[in-house]
Short mmCIF file of C-alpha atoms and ligand atoms in Angstrom, two decimals:
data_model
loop_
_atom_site.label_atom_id
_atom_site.label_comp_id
_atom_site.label_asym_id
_atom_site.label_seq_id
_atom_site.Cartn_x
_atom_site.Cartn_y
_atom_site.Cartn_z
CA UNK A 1 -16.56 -1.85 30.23
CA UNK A 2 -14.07 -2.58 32.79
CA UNK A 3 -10.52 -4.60 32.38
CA UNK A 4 -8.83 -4.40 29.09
CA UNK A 5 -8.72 -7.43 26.90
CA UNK A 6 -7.74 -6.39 23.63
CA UNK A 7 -4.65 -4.37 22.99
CA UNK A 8 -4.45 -2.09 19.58
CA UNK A 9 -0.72 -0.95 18.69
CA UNK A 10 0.69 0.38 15.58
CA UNK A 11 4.04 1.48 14.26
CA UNK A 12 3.30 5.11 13.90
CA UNK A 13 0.91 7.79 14.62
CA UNK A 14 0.11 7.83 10.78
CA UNK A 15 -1.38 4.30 11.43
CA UNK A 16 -4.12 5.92 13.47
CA UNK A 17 -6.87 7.03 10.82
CA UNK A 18 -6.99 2.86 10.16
CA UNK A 19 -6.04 1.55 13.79
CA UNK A 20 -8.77 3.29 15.49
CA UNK A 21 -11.57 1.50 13.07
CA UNK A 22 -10.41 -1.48 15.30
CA UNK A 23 -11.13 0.40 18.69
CA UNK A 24 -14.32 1.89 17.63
CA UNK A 25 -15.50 -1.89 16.79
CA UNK A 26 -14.38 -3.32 20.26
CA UNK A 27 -16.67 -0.71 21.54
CA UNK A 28 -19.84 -1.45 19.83
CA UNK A 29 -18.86 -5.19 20.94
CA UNK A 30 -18.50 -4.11 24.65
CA UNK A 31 -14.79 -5.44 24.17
CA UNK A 32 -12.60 -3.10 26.44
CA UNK A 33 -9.24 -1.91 24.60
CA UNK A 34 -6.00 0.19 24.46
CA UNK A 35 -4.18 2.19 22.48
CA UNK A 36 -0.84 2.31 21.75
CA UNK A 37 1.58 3.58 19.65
CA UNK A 38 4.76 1.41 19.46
CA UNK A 39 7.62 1.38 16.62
CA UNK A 40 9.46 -2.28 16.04
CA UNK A 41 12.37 -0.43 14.27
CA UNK A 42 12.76 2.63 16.49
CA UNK A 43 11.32 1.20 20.47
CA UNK A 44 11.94 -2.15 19.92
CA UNK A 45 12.97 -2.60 24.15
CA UNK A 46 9.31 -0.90 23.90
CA UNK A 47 7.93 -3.21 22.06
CA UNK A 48 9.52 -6.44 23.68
CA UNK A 49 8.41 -5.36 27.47
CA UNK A 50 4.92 -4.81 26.11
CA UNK A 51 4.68 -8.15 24.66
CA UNK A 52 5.93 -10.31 27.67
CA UNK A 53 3.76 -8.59 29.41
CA UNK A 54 0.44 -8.30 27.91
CA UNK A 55 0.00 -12.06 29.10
CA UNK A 56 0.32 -10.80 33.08
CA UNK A 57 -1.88 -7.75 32.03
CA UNK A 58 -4.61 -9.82 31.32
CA UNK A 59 -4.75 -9.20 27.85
CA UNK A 60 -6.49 -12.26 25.72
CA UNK A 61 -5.33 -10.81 21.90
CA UNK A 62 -3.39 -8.12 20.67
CA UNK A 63 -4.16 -6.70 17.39
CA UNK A 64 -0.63 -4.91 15.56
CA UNK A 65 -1.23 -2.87 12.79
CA UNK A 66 2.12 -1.43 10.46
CA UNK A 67 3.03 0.03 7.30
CA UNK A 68 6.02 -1.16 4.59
CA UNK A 69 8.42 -3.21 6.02
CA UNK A 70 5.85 -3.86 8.77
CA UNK A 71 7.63 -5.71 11.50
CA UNK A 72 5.71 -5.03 14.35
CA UNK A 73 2.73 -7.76 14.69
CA UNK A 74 5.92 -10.49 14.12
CA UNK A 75 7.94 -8.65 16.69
CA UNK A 76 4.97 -8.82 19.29
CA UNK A 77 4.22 -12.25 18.01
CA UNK A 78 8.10 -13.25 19.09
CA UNK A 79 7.46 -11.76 22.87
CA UNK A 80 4.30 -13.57 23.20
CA UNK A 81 1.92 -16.66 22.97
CA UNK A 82 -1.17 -14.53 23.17
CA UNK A 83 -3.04 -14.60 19.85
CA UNK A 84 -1.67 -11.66 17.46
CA UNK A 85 -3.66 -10.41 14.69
CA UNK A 86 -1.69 -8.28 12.63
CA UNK A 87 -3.08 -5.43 10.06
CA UNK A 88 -0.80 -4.56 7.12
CA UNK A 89 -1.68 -1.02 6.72
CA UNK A 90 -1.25 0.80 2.97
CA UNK A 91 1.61 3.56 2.85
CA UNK A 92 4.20 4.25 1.15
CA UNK A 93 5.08 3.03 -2.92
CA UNK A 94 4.06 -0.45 -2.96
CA UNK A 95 0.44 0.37 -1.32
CA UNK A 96 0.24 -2.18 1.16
CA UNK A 97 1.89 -5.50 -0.18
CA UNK A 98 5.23 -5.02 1.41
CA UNK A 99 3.17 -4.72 4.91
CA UNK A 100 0.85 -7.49 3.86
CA UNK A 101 4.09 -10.03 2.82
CA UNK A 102 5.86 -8.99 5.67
CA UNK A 103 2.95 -9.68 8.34
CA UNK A 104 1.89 -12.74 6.85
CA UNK A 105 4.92 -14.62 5.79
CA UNK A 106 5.86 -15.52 9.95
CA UNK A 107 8.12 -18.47 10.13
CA UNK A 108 6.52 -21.53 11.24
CA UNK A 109 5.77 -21.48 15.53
CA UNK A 110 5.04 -18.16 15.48
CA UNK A 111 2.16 -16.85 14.45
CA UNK A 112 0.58 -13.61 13.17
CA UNK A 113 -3.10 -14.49 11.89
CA UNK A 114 -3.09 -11.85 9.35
CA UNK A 115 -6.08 -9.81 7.78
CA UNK A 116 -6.13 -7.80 5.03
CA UNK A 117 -4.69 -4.35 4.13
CA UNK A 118 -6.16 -2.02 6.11
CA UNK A 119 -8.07 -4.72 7.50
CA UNK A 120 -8.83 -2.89 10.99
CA UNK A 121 -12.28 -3.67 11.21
CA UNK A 122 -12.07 -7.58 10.72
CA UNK A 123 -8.98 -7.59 13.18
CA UNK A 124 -11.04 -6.08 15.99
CA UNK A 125 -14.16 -8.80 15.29
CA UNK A 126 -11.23 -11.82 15.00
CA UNK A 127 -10.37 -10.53 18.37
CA UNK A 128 -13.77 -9.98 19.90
CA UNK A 129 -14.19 -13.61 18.72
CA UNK A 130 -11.27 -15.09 20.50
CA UNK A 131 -12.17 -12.80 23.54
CA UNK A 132 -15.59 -14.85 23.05
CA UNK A 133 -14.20 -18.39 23.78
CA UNK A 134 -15.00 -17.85 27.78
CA UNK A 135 -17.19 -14.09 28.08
CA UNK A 136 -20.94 -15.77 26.69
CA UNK A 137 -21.88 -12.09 26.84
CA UNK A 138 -19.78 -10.96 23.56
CA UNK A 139 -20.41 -13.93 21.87
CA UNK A 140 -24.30 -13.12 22.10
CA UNK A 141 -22.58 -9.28 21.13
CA UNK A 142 -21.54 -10.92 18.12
CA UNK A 143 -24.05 -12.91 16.74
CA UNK A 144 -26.62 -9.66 17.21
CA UNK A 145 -23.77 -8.15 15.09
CA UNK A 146 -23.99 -10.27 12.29
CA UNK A 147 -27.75 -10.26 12.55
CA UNK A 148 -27.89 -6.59 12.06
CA UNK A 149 -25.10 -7.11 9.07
CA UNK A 150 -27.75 -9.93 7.30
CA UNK A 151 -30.16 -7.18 7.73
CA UNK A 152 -28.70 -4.56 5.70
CA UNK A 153 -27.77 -6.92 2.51
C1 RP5 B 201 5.63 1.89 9.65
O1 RP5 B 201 6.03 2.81 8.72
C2 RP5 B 201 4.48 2.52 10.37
O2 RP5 B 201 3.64 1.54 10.89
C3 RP5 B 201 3.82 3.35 9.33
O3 RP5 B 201 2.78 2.64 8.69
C4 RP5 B 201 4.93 3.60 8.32
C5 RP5 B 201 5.31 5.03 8.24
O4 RP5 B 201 5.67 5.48 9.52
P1 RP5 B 201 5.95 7.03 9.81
O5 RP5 B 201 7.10 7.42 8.93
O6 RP5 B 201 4.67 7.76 9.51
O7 RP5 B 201 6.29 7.10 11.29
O8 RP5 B 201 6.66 1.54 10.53
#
């Protein structure tokens, strides 16, 4: 693997158990990807200078994953025209639908293609798929991928 395509950031540390699901699929996929752990309420400078520049960085998608009020895939989203995924991750007393409304309900022009509560996996194959519009090589990653899934039914 050599230049990273795919960035993976979440709100807090606690998002990692989830979060790194997503890495460990860009792996298998031979999609390179970083880490990161970035807080839209308490770094949001953080999280605005690593938004405008994931484009520059050669990024192609950027998966956000967040818990309750959940404003960081939105917050990328508004530093950014790269596709966002965002994962609405289950904490806290309403067990993931305060993250999942939050992520998903973006005003209209900026987008955060939303997957399900802790939704890590499919995140990291929506990205592998986007990644796939002009890299052949994870596209044939992919469809070996769902091969092996038909397989196991
Ligand atoms: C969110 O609040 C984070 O993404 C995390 O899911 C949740 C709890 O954060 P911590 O209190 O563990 O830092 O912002």
């Amino acid at each position: 693997m050599s230049e990273t395509l795919v960035g993976i950031v979440m709100g807090s540390k606690s998002d990692m158990p989830v979060m790194e699901t997503a890495k460990e699929v860009l792996d298998e996929l031979g999609v390179a990807s970083e880490v990161k752990v970035m807080s839209a309420h308490r770094q949001p400078e953080m999280v605005r200078e690593y938004a405008s520049a994931a484009e520059k960085r050669g990024l192609l998608a950027i998966i956000c994953g967040a818990g309750m009020a959940a404003h960081l895939a939105g917050a990328v989203a508004a530093g950014t025209t790269l596709p966002v995924i965002g994962v609405p991750i289950k904490t806290g007393a309403l067990d993931g639908m305060d993250a999942l409304l939050s992520t998903v309900m973006m005003p209209t022009g900026v987008p955060v293609a939303t997957v399900a509560i802790d939704g890590a996996k499919n995140a990291a194959y929506l990205a592998a798929e986007i990644v796939a519009n002009n890299r052949p090589e994870i596209r044939e990653n992919l469809k070996a991928m769902r091969e092996k899934q038909a397989g196991g039914v």
